[in-house]
Each structure stands twice: as C-alpha cells, then as structure tokens.
XYZ file of C-alpha atoms in Angstrom:
659
model
C -13.238 -29.496 -17.070
C -9.765 -30.728 -18.116
C -10.522 -30.263 -21.815
C -11.672 -26.690 -21.090
C -8.523 -25.990 -19.071
C -6.234 -27.325 -21.813
C -7.951 -25.071 -24.316
C -7.445 -22.060 -22.032
C -3.791 -22.846 -21.458
C -3.089 -23.219 -25.173
C -4.815 -19.883 -25.807
C -2.660 -18.148 -23.232
C -3.507 -15.774 -20.436
C -5.567 -13.437 -22.652
C -7.996 -16.268 -23.385
C -8.098 -17.019 -19.695
C -9.005 -13.480 -18.743
C -11.592 -13.023 -21.495
C -13.032 -16.389 -20.629
C -13.439 -15.192 -17.058
C -15.542 -12.248 -18.126
C -17.717 -14.449 -20.332
C -18.032 -17.019 -17.593
C -19.192 -14.533 -14.974
C -21.585 -12.710 -17.264
C -23.317 -15.993 -18.147
C -23.713 -17.079 -14.543
C -25.181 -14.079 -12.774
C -27.734 -15.262 -10.226
C -31.150 -13.741 -9.970
C -32.080 -11.496 -7.057
C -34.045 -14.357 -5.546
C -31.031 -16.677 -5.788
C -28.827 -14.063 -4.155
C -31.328 -13.595 -1.359
C -31.243 -17.339 -0.762
C -27.453 -17.288 -0.529
C -27.504 -14.381 1.866
C -30.095 -15.721 4.264
C -32.597 -13.758 6.319
C -30.368 -12.563 9.152
C -27.774 -10.690 7.122
C -28.846 -7.189 8.035
C -28.338 -7.834 11.733
C -24.955 -9.477 11.043
C -23.511 -6.321 9.479
C -25.498 -3.687 11.374
C -23.454 -1.440 13.655
C -25.889 0.656 15.733
C -25.501 4.434 15.920
C -22.749 5.374 18.343
C -21.125 1.956 18.305
C -17.878 1.026 16.572
C -16.937 -1.654 14.080
C -15.013 -4.718 15.241
C -12.252 -4.357 12.658
C -10.366 -1.842 10.593
C -9.955 -2.819 6.934
C -7.136 -1.088 5.050
C -7.661 -1.322 1.298
C -5.192 -0.331 -1.368
C -6.459 2.352 -3.703
C -4.721 0.916 -6.759
C -4.496 3.602 -9.414
C -5.616 6.257 -6.896
C -2.281 5.866 -5.090
C -3.959 5.995 -1.675
C -5.321 3.741 1.096
C -9.008 3.488 1.967
C -9.949 2.687 5.567
C -13.258 0.879 6.101
C -14.958 -0.482 9.182
C -16.004 -4.122 9.340
C -18.621 -5.490 9.390
C -20.426 -2.289 8.381
C -18.294 -1.581 5.292
C -18.418 2.127 6.132
C -15.678 4.275 4.616
C -13.854 5.946 7.511
C -10.969 7.708 5.824
C -8.810 8.045 2.733
C -5.109 8.162 3.649
C -3.020 10.136 1.118
C 0.190 8.269 0.341
C 1.640 8.514 -3.169
C -0.846 10.931 -4.758
C -1.623 14.549 -3.992
C -4.856 14.993 -2.085
C -6.705 18.302 -2.229
C -8.966 17.447 0.710
C -6.078 17.377 3.160
C -3.619 19.527 1.215
C -1.215 16.563 1.037
C 1.418 17.189 -1.605
C 0.122 20.745 -2.040
C 1.126 22.373 1.232
C 4.759 23.272 1.792
C 5.126 20.754 4.603
C 4.268 17.612 2.620
C 5.614 18.317 -0.881
C 8.892 16.638 0.039
C 7.079 13.340 0.655
C 6.632 12.939 -3.102
C 10.240 13.605 -4.132
C 12.047 10.923 -6.141
C 15.245 10.671 -8.147
C 13.014 11.455 -11.157
C 11.751 14.649 -9.514
C 8.425 15.429 -7.853
C 6.037 12.534 -8.660
C 2.468 13.275 -7.455
C 0.936 9.878 -8.291
C 1.503 6.167 -8.055
C -0.244 2.813 -8.256
C -0.632 1.310 -4.772
C -1.365 -2.419 -4.553
C -0.516 -4.167 -1.297
C -1.019 -2.792 2.211
C 0.790 -4.761 4.894
C 0.452 -4.323 8.671
C 3.475 -4.403 10.934
C 3.888 -7.548 13.014
C 5.385 -8.583 16.330
C 6.001 -12.298 16.925
C 4.071 -12.962 13.739
C 0.928 -11.122 14.895
C -0.397 -7.828 13.585
C 0.419 -5.161 16.166
C -1.301 -1.975 14.932
C 1.805 0.237 14.856
C 2.165 0.872 11.130
C 0.860 -0.161 7.772
C 3.143 -0.274 4.735
C 2.176 -0.044 1.077
C 3.978 -0.189 -2.265
C 4.157 2.303 -5.100
C 4.263 0.159 -8.212
C 4.906 2.651 -11.023
C 7.815 4.699 -9.690
C 9.152 2.074 -7.273
C 8.530 3.274 -3.745
C 7.536 1.937 -0.363
C 5.592 3.900 2.256
C 5.025 3.589 5.989
C 1.826 4.971 7.520
C 1.738 5.763 11.246
C -1.469 4.325 12.724
C -1.485 6.761 15.626
C -2.234 9.550 13.137
C -3.327 7.591 10.028
C -0.885 9.720 8.045
C 2.075 8.838 5.843
C 5.246 9.036 7.907
C 7.896 7.893 5.428
C 8.399 7.020 1.752
C 11.544 5.386 0.419
C 12.388 4.979 -3.262
C 13.599 1.591 -4.529
C 16.526 1.816 -7.004
C 17.460 -0.780 -9.637
C 13.813 -1.740 -9.970
C 11.095 -1.501 -12.591
C 7.660 -1.859 -11.039
C 7.645 -2.529 -7.302
C 4.934 -5.204 -7.192
C 5.927 -8.016 -4.803
C 5.988 -5.573 -1.938
C 5.947 -4.629 0.966
C 5.395 -7.901 2.820
C 6.842 -7.957 6.350
C 8.964 -10.458 8.185
C 7.750 -11.944 11.456
C 8.925 -9.068 13.662
C 8.957 -6.391 10.968
C 12.717 -6.665 10.744
C 12.307 -6.073 7.010
C 9.753 -5.195 4.401
C 10.501 -6.401 0.884
C 10.289 -4.923 -2.603
C 10.572 -7.238 -5.616
C 10.792 -5.794 -9.113
C 7.841 -6.555 -11.387
C 9.776 -5.864 -14.589
C 13.315 -6.751 -15.470
C 15.377 -3.661 -16.297
C 18.958 -3.089 -17.461
C 21.415 -3.441 -14.596
C 22.810 -0.904 -14.192
C 20.224 1.196 -16.023
C 21.616 2.104 -19.445
C 20.807 2.592 -23.122
C 20.632 -0.934 -24.571
C 18.391 -2.577 -27.187
C 15.194 -3.944 -25.687
C 15.726 -7.247 -27.478
C 18.954 -7.708 -25.499
C 16.709 -8.488 -22.522
C 18.218 -11.863 -21.655
C 21.766 -10.489 -21.751
C 21.447 -7.054 -20.145
C 18.351 -7.087 -17.943
C 18.178 -8.236 -14.325
C 15.697 -8.471 -11.487
C 16.330 -7.267 -7.943
C 14.751 -8.249 -4.650
C 15.148 -5.466 -2.098
C 15.132 -5.900 1.668
C 14.301 -2.679 3.505
C 15.350 -2.581 7.143
C 12.771 -1.253 9.619
C 14.185 0.113 12.873
C 12.361 0.080 16.220
C 11.032 3.590 15.616
C 9.879 2.646 12.116
C 12.704 4.375 10.251
C 13.444 2.610 6.958
C 16.475 2.206 4.734
C 17.638 -0.305 2.157
C 19.694 -3.038 3.797
C 20.597 -4.987 0.653
C 19.431 -6.102 -2.777
C 19.633 -9.608 -4.226
C 20.507 -9.667 -7.937
C 18.605 -12.336 -9.883
C 17.644 -13.116 -13.480
C 15.223 -10.776 -15.238
C 12.090 -12.708 -14.349
C 8.938 -10.830 -13.381
C 8.556 -11.036 -9.592
C 4.854 -10.975 -8.808
C 4.058 -11.384 -5.112
C 5.809 -12.330 -1.886
C 5.307 -13.460 1.680
C 7.790 -14.030 4.451
C 8.095 -17.173 6.497
C 6.895 -17.493 10.050
C 7.498 -19.919 12.889
C 9.748 -22.670 11.529
C 10.276 -20.767 8.244
C 11.146 -17.462 9.925
C 14.250 -16.077 8.237
C 13.032 -16.841 4.713
C 11.012 -14.795 2.230
C 9.264 -16.302 -0.796
C 8.654 -14.534 -4.122
C 6.596 -15.818 -7.052
C 8.077 -15.394 -10.525
C 6.728 -15.567 -14.036
C 8.364 -14.930 -17.410
C 11.169 -17.318 -16.579
C 11.458 -17.413 -20.374
C 12.898 -13.856 -20.093
C 10.805 -12.505 -22.955
C 10.254 -8.824 -23.706
C 7.218 -8.856 -26.016
C 3.784 -10.527 -26.207
C 4.183 -12.021 -22.761
C 0.647 -13.456 -22.728
C 1.954 -16.101 -25.132
C 5.727 -16.088 -24.844
C 5.826 -16.048 -21.033
C 3.633 -19.153 -20.786
C 5.936 -21.583 -22.596
C 7.717 -23.169 -19.661
C 5.810 -25.894 -17.882
C 6.683 -24.344 -14.555
C 7.894 -21.045 -13.187
C 9.531 -20.558 -9.788
C 9.054 -19.494 -6.225
C 12.293 -17.800 -5.180
C 13.129 -18.681 -1.574
C 15.510 -16.101 -0.078
C 17.334 -16.833 3.173
C 17.616 -13.308 4.577
C 19.365 -14.484 7.730
C 22.074 -15.928 5.508
C 22.126 -12.571 3.696
C 22.821 -10.852 7.021
C 25.788 -13.174 7.539
C 27.212 -12.304 4.122
C 26.723 -8.583 4.783
C 28.460 -8.858 8.166
C 31.366 -10.686 6.504
C 31.679 -7.986 3.856
C 30.735 -10.390 1.062
C 28.809 -7.901 -1.067
C 29.359 -5.309 -3.770
C 28.534 -1.674 -3.065
C 26.884 -0.044 -6.044
C 26.632 3.656 -6.820
C 23.010 4.632 -7.350
C 20.529 7.294 -6.328
C 17.278 7.072 -4.400
C 15.282 9.320 -2.108
C 14.154 8.805 1.447
C 11.375 11.166 2.527
C 10.131 11.396 6.092
C 7.720 13.468 8.135
C 8.857 14.933 11.465
C 5.941 15.169 13.885
C 7.690 17.774 16.025
C 8.368 20.233 13.233
C 5.273 19.102 11.276
C 7.409 19.127 8.147
C 8.629 16.571 5.617
C 12.269 16.270 4.615
C 14.094 14.494 1.794
C 17.527 12.966 1.782
C 19.369 11.509 -1.196
C 21.034 8.117 -0.814
C 23.836 7.116 -3.175
C 24.882 3.542 -2.375
C 23.272 0.136 -2.059
C 24.687 -3.281 -1.127
C 24.270 -5.979 -3.801
C 24.346 -9.723 -3.124
C 24.701 -12.176 -6.015
C 23.831 -15.876 -5.639
C 26.969 -16.941 -7.522
C 29.039 -15.388 -4.719
C 26.662 -16.236 -1.872
C 25.879 -19.985 -1.741
C 22.737 -20.843 0.206
C 21.209 -17.402 -0.279
C 18.495 -18.263 -2.838
C 16.771 -21.419 -4.073
C 14.153 -21.824 -6.792
C 11.091 -23.991 -6.106
C 9.347 -25.056 -9.346
C 5.641 -24.193 -9.255
C 2.808 -24.243 -11.822
C 3.280 -21.635 -14.536
C 2.338 -17.953 -14.185
C 1.825 -17.956 -10.411
C 0.353 -14.920 -8.681
C 0.158 -15.293 -4.909
C 2.620 -17.102 -2.690
C 1.113 -17.564 0.752
C 2.490 -19.089 3.942
C 0.163 -20.794 6.432
C 0.121 -19.759 10.127
C 2.517 -22.541 11.133
C 5.090 -21.535 8.539
C 5.215 -25.081 7.142
C 3.149 -24.739 3.986
C 3.810 -22.409 1.050
C 0.941 -22.157 -1.438
C 1.762 -21.326 -5.052
C -1.162 -20.106 -7.109
C -0.457 -20.829 -10.778
C -3.021 -18.829 -12.735
C -3.053 -21.352 -15.599
C -3.784 -24.340 -13.376
C -6.997 -25.675 -11.888
C -4.998 -27.154 -9.006
C -3.332 -25.536 -6.035
C 0.205 -26.726 -5.418
C 1.330 -26.598 -1.789
C 5.044 -26.723 -0.994
C 6.506 -27.933 2.289
C 9.150 -25.894 4.069
C 10.456 -28.993 5.867
C 10.767 -30.851 2.563
C 12.468 -27.817 1.061
C 15.086 -27.836 3.813
C 15.628 -31.584 3.395
C 16.006 -31.160 -0.367
C 18.576 -28.421 0.200
C 20.487 -30.599 2.670
C 20.449 -33.539 0.232
C 21.282 -31.277 -2.722
C 18.205 -32.540 -4.578
C 18.666 -30.128 -7.448
C 17.326 -30.546 -10.960
C 19.096 -27.519 -12.443
C 20.897 -24.282 -11.689
C 19.951 -20.847 -13.029
C 22.371 -17.917 -12.596
C 23.952 -19.542 -9.567
C 20.584 -20.429 -8.006
C 19.900 -24.144 -7.431
C 16.512 -25.350 -8.712
C 15.042 -27.881 -6.285
C 13.368 -31.023 -7.604
C 9.651 -30.393 -7.827
C 8.576 -33.756 -6.409
C 10.929 -33.310 -3.458
C 9.281 -30.128 -2.161
C 5.554 -30.656 -2.805
C 3.423 -31.308 0.270
C 0.136 -31.812 -1.550
C -2.226 -30.637 -4.241
C -5.768 -29.299 -3.963
C -7.297 -30.900 -7.050
C -9.691 -29.234 -9.513
C -10.565 -26.438 -7.112
C -11.524 -23.913 -9.809
C -10.131 -21.795 -12.624
C -7.661 -18.942 -12.263
C -6.371 -19.263 -8.675
C -4.821 -16.033 -7.406
C -4.411 -15.651 -3.666
C -4.797 -17.625 -0.443
C -5.524 -16.541 3.146
C -5.961 -18.614 6.293
C -8.317 -18.754 9.272
C -7.591 -19.821 12.864
C -9.093 -23.297 12.441
C -6.694 -24.888 9.977
C -8.538 -23.842 6.831
C -7.344 -21.991 3.757
C -9.337 -19.829 1.335
C -8.303 -19.208 -2.266
C -9.720 -16.738 -4.783
C -10.438 -17.936 -8.339
C -10.673 -15.155 -10.897
C -12.155 -17.103 -13.811
C -14.885 -18.953 -11.959
C -15.560 -15.931 -9.685
C -15.489 -17.774 -6.406
C -13.728 -18.282 -3.107
C -12.842 -21.882 -2.320
C -12.339 -23.133 1.232
C -10.023 -26.106 1.710
C -8.384 -28.001 4.539
C -4.683 -27.498 5.158
C -2.988 -30.914 5.406
C -5.702 -33.031 3.774
C -6.044 -30.744 0.713
C -9.787 -31.438 0.425
C -12.223 -28.786 -0.797
C -14.708 -27.966 1.959
C -16.875 -25.209 0.489
C -17.249 -22.774 -2.405
C -18.844 -19.327 -2.434
C -19.629 -17.242 -5.494
C -18.296 -13.691 -5.842
C -19.705 -10.899 -8.013
C -17.534 -10.721 -10.084
C -13.963 -11.707 -11.033
C -12.381 -11.731 -7.607
C -8.716 -10.800 -7.250
C -7.259 -10.813 -3.758
C -9.095 -11.799 -0.612
C -8.532 -10.704 2.970
C -9.100 -12.278 6.366
C -8.074 -10.075 9.316
C -4.664 -11.432 10.270
C -4.997 -13.968 7.453
C -1.304 -13.879 6.552
C -0.095 -13.871 10.177
C 0.532 -16.561 12.794
C -2.784 -15.807 14.497
C -5.595 -15.032 12.051
C -8.829 -13.581 13.365
C -11.020 -15.845 11.260
C -14.491 -14.339 11.523
C -14.787 -12.467 8.229
C -13.427 -12.714 4.711
C -13.437 -9.822 2.246
C -13.355 -10.490 -1.512
C -11.931 -7.667 -3.631
C -13.685 -7.894 -6.984
C -12.753 -6.359 -10.331
C -16.122 -6.301 -12.123
C -19.328 -4.869 -10.631
C -21.827 -4.859 -13.495
C -25.396 -4.829 -12.113
C -24.281 -4.548 -8.464
C -24.869 -0.810 -8.014
C -26.669 2.086 -9.607
C -24.856 2.844 -12.888
C -22.468 5.802 -12.941
C -21.504 6.083 -16.585
C -18.902 4.017 -18.450
C -16.864 3.386 -15.295
C -18.259 1.549 -12.294
C -16.680 1.406 -8.864
C -14.930 -1.726 -7.741
C -16.625 -3.850 -5.122
C -15.713 -5.534 -1.877
C -17.865 -8.364 -0.564
C -18.013 -9.470 3.059
C -18.428 -13.133 4.001
C -19.058 -14.720 7.376
C -16.580 -17.605 7.676
C -17.187 -18.460 11.327
C -19.177 -21.601 10.451
C -18.677 -24.592 8.207
C -20.188 -22.780 5.224
C -19.244 -19.339 3.963
C -22.124 -16.862 3.944
C -22.178 -13.715 1.806
C -23.293 -10.847 4.037
C -22.967 -7.694 1.959
C -21.061 -5.838 -0.717
C -19.867 -2.247 -0.629
C -18.140 0.089 -3.095
C -14.473 0.931 -2.765
C -12.081 3.676 -3.871
C -9.851 3.236 -6.904
C -8.943 -0.376 -7.595
C -8.272 -2.305 -4.405
C -5.781 -5.077 -5.079
C -5.119 -6.318 -1.576
C -6.320 -5.408 1.894
C -5.332 -5.973 5.499
C -7.650 -6.237 8.486
C -7.006 -5.868 12.193
C -9.206 -5.858 15.287
C -10.056 -2.337 16.367
C -8.659 -2.901 19.848
C -5.117 -3.141 18.487
C -5.278 0.307 16.901
C -7.949 2.456 18.559
C -6.320 2.958 22.009
C -3.194 4.477 20.436
C -4.831 6.950 18.061
C -3.590 10.528 18.539
C -6.394 13.055 19.176
C -4.468 16.290 18.658
C -0.917 17.610 18.630
C 0.128 19.189 21.959
C 0.739 22.840 21.124
C 3.704 23.051 23.506
C 5.495 20.372 21.441
C 5.107 22.267 18.168
C 8.607 22.963 16.797
C 7.584 24.166 13.344
C 10.012 26.952 12.354
C 7.090 29.245 11.411
C 4.694 28.400 14.238
C 2.673 30.989 16.138
C 2.077 29.715 19.664
C -0.750 32.151 20.312
C -2.401 35.248 18.889
C 0.339 37.350 20.472
C 2.722 35.764 17.949
C 0.539 36.551 14.924
C 2.368 38.878 12.533
C 3.418 39.513 8.918
C 7.051 39.868 7.819
C 8.594 40.725 4.477
C 11.899 39.347 3.162
C 12.367 40.732 -0.341
C 9.551 39.322 -2.443
C 8.709 36.735 0.199
C 5.970 37.617 2.660
C 5.511 35.361 5.689
C 2.153 35.452 7.448
C 2.312 33.926 10.922
C -1.377 33.180 11.415
C -3.385 31.431 14.103
C -6.827 29.892 13.860
C -9.303 29.052 16.594
C -13.084 28.928 16.777
C -14.116 31.215 15.131
C -11.545 33.619 13.695
C -8.111 33.982 12.143
C -5.412 36.225 13.579
C -4.689 38.401 11.711
C -7.842 38.596 9.615
C -6.982 41.803 7.698
C -3.654 42.142 5.861
C -2.333 44.948 3.642
C 0.974 45.725 1.929
C 1.166 42.602 -0.220
C 2.121 43.271 -3.854
C 1.673 41.544 -7.202
C 4.618 39.198 -7.731
C 5.096 38.441 -4.030
C 5.379 34.915 -2.692
C 2.980 34.908 0.236
C 3.469 32.090 2.721
C 0.504 31.610 5.033
C 1.870 29.689 8.029
C -1.312 28.720 9.840
C -1.221 27.274 13.367
C -4.380 25.638 14.701
C -4.545 26.546 18.405
C -7.308 24.045 19.197
C -6.478 21.398 21.792
C -9.544 19.257 21.356
C -10.242 16.097 19.368
C -11.650 16.415 15.848
C -11.450 20.199 15.517
C -9.357 20.760 12.393
C -9.542 24.113 10.640
C -9.259 24.687 6.935
C -7.685 27.623 5.149
C -8.161 28.790 1.570
C -7.542 32.047 -0.248
C -9.069 33.138 -3.535
C -6.844 32.495 -6.559
C -4.606 29.906 -4.892
C -3.466 27.439 -7.549
C -2.735 24.538 -5.194
C -5.296 23.423 -2.574
C -6.676 24.240 0.829
C -4.882 23.585 4.068
C -6.463 21.207 6.572
C -4.733 21.803 9.891
C -5.147 19.511 12.885
C -5.259 20.822 16.430
C -1.793 21.982 17.539
C -0.362 21.702 14.025
C 1.160 24.247 11.636
C 0.814 24.079 7.854
C 1.845 26.426 5.068
C 0.108 27.542 1.877
C 2.061 29.380 -0.805
C -0.036 32.031 -2.583
C 1.273 34.076 -5.507
C -1.091 36.951 -6.300
C -1.305 37.883 -9.984
C -3.768 40.810 -9.847
C -4.385 43.844 -7.663
C -7.477 43.753 -5.492
C -8.802 42.627 -2.139
C -9.158 38.882 -1.783
C -11.042 36.905 0.852
C -9.757 33.923 2.759
C -11.837 31.609 4.924
C -12.065 28.382 6.912
C -13.037 25.447 4.674
C -13.835 22.931 7.438
C -17.070 23.491 9.360
C -15.871 24.050 12.903
C -18.537 25.884 14.915
C -21.897 27.640 14.757
C -20.036 30.743 13.574
C -18.014 28.903 10.930
C -19.397 31.141 8.174
C -18.051 34.192 10.007
C -14.543 32.728 10.049
C -13.005 34.783 7.256
C -10.575 37.579 6.433
C -9.169 39.794 3.669
C -5.797 40.354 2.071
C -5.152 43.495 0.024
C -2.882 43.211 -3.020
C -1.345 46.366 -4.472
C 0.665 46.872 -7.657
C 4.244 45.692 -7.847
C 5.620 49.226 -7.440
C 3.033 50.472 -4.933
C 4.184 52.283 -1.786
C 1.906 50.466 0.671
C 3.373 49.433 3.999
C 2.713 46.054 5.569
C -0.150 46.254 8.044
C -2.172 43.566 9.750
C -4.505 43.160 12.624
C -7.577 41.694 14.237
C -10.540 43.567 15.641
C -9.520 47.052 16.819
C -6.069 46.690 15.277
C -7.309 45.718 11.799
C -6.012 48.052 9.065
C-alpha cells in the first residue's frame, strides 16, 4: 500500500484521479455481491407508504446546474428543484420581471453559476430549519433560501474573490456565513502579468453578517496570501468564534498546478478568530476599500426583487491584526476541514495521503499561548505541526475528501480513489468499518453531521461516476447518491438514486424542523405588488406610450380579462397576473404565443409579470400552463395585435364585456 501511495504522490494529483477511475472500474461487484451487501430487508427500510412523509429533507447542490435539489429521505424521491443562480423556465425564475434582479452582478445580468455547498442555518450549533445558504462558485456569490417558501430570498456578490468555493459555512448561531476565494486574483483587480502571481495576487476570506431576519451584508474580509482556499467549517462549543479554511497551492503557482502545487510537504488550515476580528473592527483597525458588489433581495410583500450596489468593504490584514489568523500545517492538498460535534477536533483531509490527520483545538490554543511557531507567512504565524496534532487515522484508504459525524462519537470519511466510506472512532482513531460506494465518492452527508447534534441514522454518499448503475442515457450519465443505514455497528447500503446536475455537498434535516413552518399561500390582503389586481373588479388594460400594462387575475378556471384588443406591433406588453386562489397547492401558469422568455408560475395570492413584445399582426392565444382544475383546458384567452400605425382602441373584457 505504501509503495502504491508513493507512486501516486510522485505522479501528482492527475495520476491520483486517473488511478481512482481505474481502481473503481476493476472492482465493480457483481449483482449477487451487491445483493449480499444490501441484505434482504432493504426495500422496507426505504419504503415510504403512499400518503406518508419522509423522515428527512435532503438539500443537494446542483453543481453546474446552479440550483438546489430537494429530496426526501429515506425514499430518495425528488421533491423540488429550487432555482438559485440559474434561470428556470419551469417557475419563470430569472425570466419574469419580478425575479430578474436576483441575478444582477457587477458584471451585469449573470443567469448561471456553479453551486457546490448548501449549508443550513443553525441556532446553538443545531440546524434550525429557517434558511439554507449556498455558494455560487464561478461569479462569486452567496445565496439565502427561505425554507418557509423554498424560494431564493437573497443573493449577495463577493468582491475581491476569484471562485467562491470554501463557502457558505455557518457559525454556531448563524452570526456569519463565510466565502473563501478558490483562486488567487490581483488585489486590487488590475492588468498585471499572470506570472507575477506571487507578487500581485492575494486571497480573501469574506465574513458575511446574517441579521436576525436573515438579511446579509459583508462585515469584513481578511487579506491573505494567494493560496487556493478549498473548504471551510466554523468551530462549535469550545471552538466557537473560530472558522477553519483548508488551503492548497501554498507554493503560489499559476500553471500546471497538478504538479507544481504538490511540492510542499504540507499545506495549511487557516484558523481565523472572527471574534478577534470583531474587536479590530470595533476599534477601527481596518482599511476601507473602494469596490463594487451587488446585493439582491426578494420582498415578499411586493413580490418583487430589488438590487442595490455596495461600494465599500472593510479589509483586515494579519500584519496589522495580531492574533487574527494562524496556519496549522496539514498533509498536502487538503480538501475538507471538518469539526467534530464537541468542537475539539479538526479533521484535515489531505488528498495525497492515506492517513487522516486530526488537529486538536485545545492544543492549538496552547501552542498559540506558548508561541510554538515554526515560521511566519505574510504576518501569519505557522504553528508547529507536532504541537497541534491530536491523532492520526492510519492507512484508512486512498484519496480522503470529507468527514461527517454521527451522534455516537463516530466519524465517517469519504475516499475518492478507493470508492468507499470509512467509519472511525473519534479519540481512539481506529477504523471501525468500511463500505463500498459506486463510484468515486466526493462529499458525504449525515443529517446534522456538521452540527453539535447530528441525527445519525442515515449517511448519503454523493458519487461522481455511475457507470452501470442506471439505464444508459447517451454519453452523459446522471450523478448518483447512495443511502446507507448507519444506525448499527456496520454500515448498510440501502439504495441509490439519481440526482440533478453534479451534487458536491448536501445537508439533511429532520422534517419536523421545517414542515410546520412551510407557507401554503400568500394572503391576498397582504399583496403590495405595485401592479396587483385584488379582484376581477380591478382587471383592466392601460397604455403608457408604447408600454401596455395588463392587470390580469386568474382563478379556477378563467383569466380576467380573457379578450384584449388595441395592442400594436412594437408595444411592450406587461402581463401583471395576480393569482386570486387562497388554497394550498393551486398555482396558475400563464403563457402567450411568441413570448421569448418563459411562462409565469404564480402562487396563490401572488403577482408576477411577463413582458411580451409582439412582432407580427394577428390574434394570439394565451393559456394556463399548470393543470389546475377539471376545466383547465378551457382556461385560455386571446390578444389581438394590430399594425404599428393602426387606429384600434384598447378594449378588454370577460364574458358579456369581451370585445
């Protein structure tokens, strides 16, 4: 095993990854072997009878889809796709006039991103079911989703960043969510040679303040060397007040990183004392930097999104802020950094190591007090490795990535190369069990597994390769999640199910923490949309130059008005559609022929707007796109479009008043 590992390390990360694919493809079990692993009672373990609900919600990042998938556990059923960073034609997100502002950035309207890490809000270190956050990796952003509506409530852009990867992990009471840059970038951004990386590039760690109502804004950024900051987790219990970030490319290279960023024997975990940062901010010990970033938020009363431009951010530098940041040496090229439920142990997962190195928070604090430093980098003390290590899980597997915890003192780590999840004991560091995954597992998830109180019944493995697991669907296959029962001494594979996009990480929470607070409809009397129609008596059409505003209502099973005339080629027609329903699960859709955006999907009591720009004369139908009643097919109407110079007056109506 050691000879194989040395060979892989010398060959670099590319060899490691390719080796993983070869390893998994050569070790695929037969159907009979899989059946033996599963056992005979699996079907009953995952079966949720008709009319009954799952025990847990599982929120899975959509990766390159830019969205979040919501599954039930243990059934694996897909319950919903939540649009976040990407336009979504099903719900009209990013297409209707109300939500376009959610996708504004300092670069303009960006209708896509790469979402990696969902993170539930916490209170006293426990998941509380209020919100879930997720990062946009490509154009650095951070989103908050309201779990009463399962809709995106806020998106904030992260300036001075290049790739928002180690994000958006929460502190113990959701005081902050964090956003660490994946790529070093010039600071400030400017035109410099790429090979001046070590001189001109920097890395920032951003702390985003979360108010009691969920409102977010950037509190401060910590300026560090231009390492790549991979993942993060905040302390809890005794380590509350600290956040830990893994780093790689401490060599500060800008090309062929698979070789050049694996030269140092160790990289770092950056330990940031955010309570100390608050003290420096309060004392005015920071620099205020001119920048530009967008904050977009959705107002549930007006049912509209708004954007505001921010122009300043507070910068803290370790040279000027002693005690703010320390570097903990950890095995090279680490991915996850995971804190156990007590807050004492910090697990660094070096991808090029077969061991798991566990750091001790208490030892870290002692080393800081004793100034047990082996070096200093850009004003950041580097703690002595042997002074902060609590223990090592020896020869656990190949390619460790990510660790989660159960409620019985056990830890579980994913190993990409050997395609397995390894269970080990916190404190004794002994391997207790191994379970195969199919194939090339990345992150894993235990409901509450990164909180103070995990709900350790199930583990979900999020796998990258699914060859032979499902019916083939062309050159691309879906990614797979696999569900394990971890309630006993041995892990038991129960099922696998397909997922949307590329799930990187997931979060799980018991249904009882979310379900009671779910909104069923929007009270119509609270609707403050500027173009609402509170009843059919308010339905009308108004012209303002080339803009035509249609104040429309919808209810089972007609629109008001359903006949409209007097619209002309070249007009901008705004259909403001208010759903008058006051019942659960009765949305209405709206679509008009020739629209070059998407449908509207309007919840009960809500108003949404579709912009339609007719290009040709004629009479065009519109209709409800969401089956709503036995007479859904009859839910339709017509809009007449005349030539640009036509002398046709506006007219509209319903029934006897139809033109």
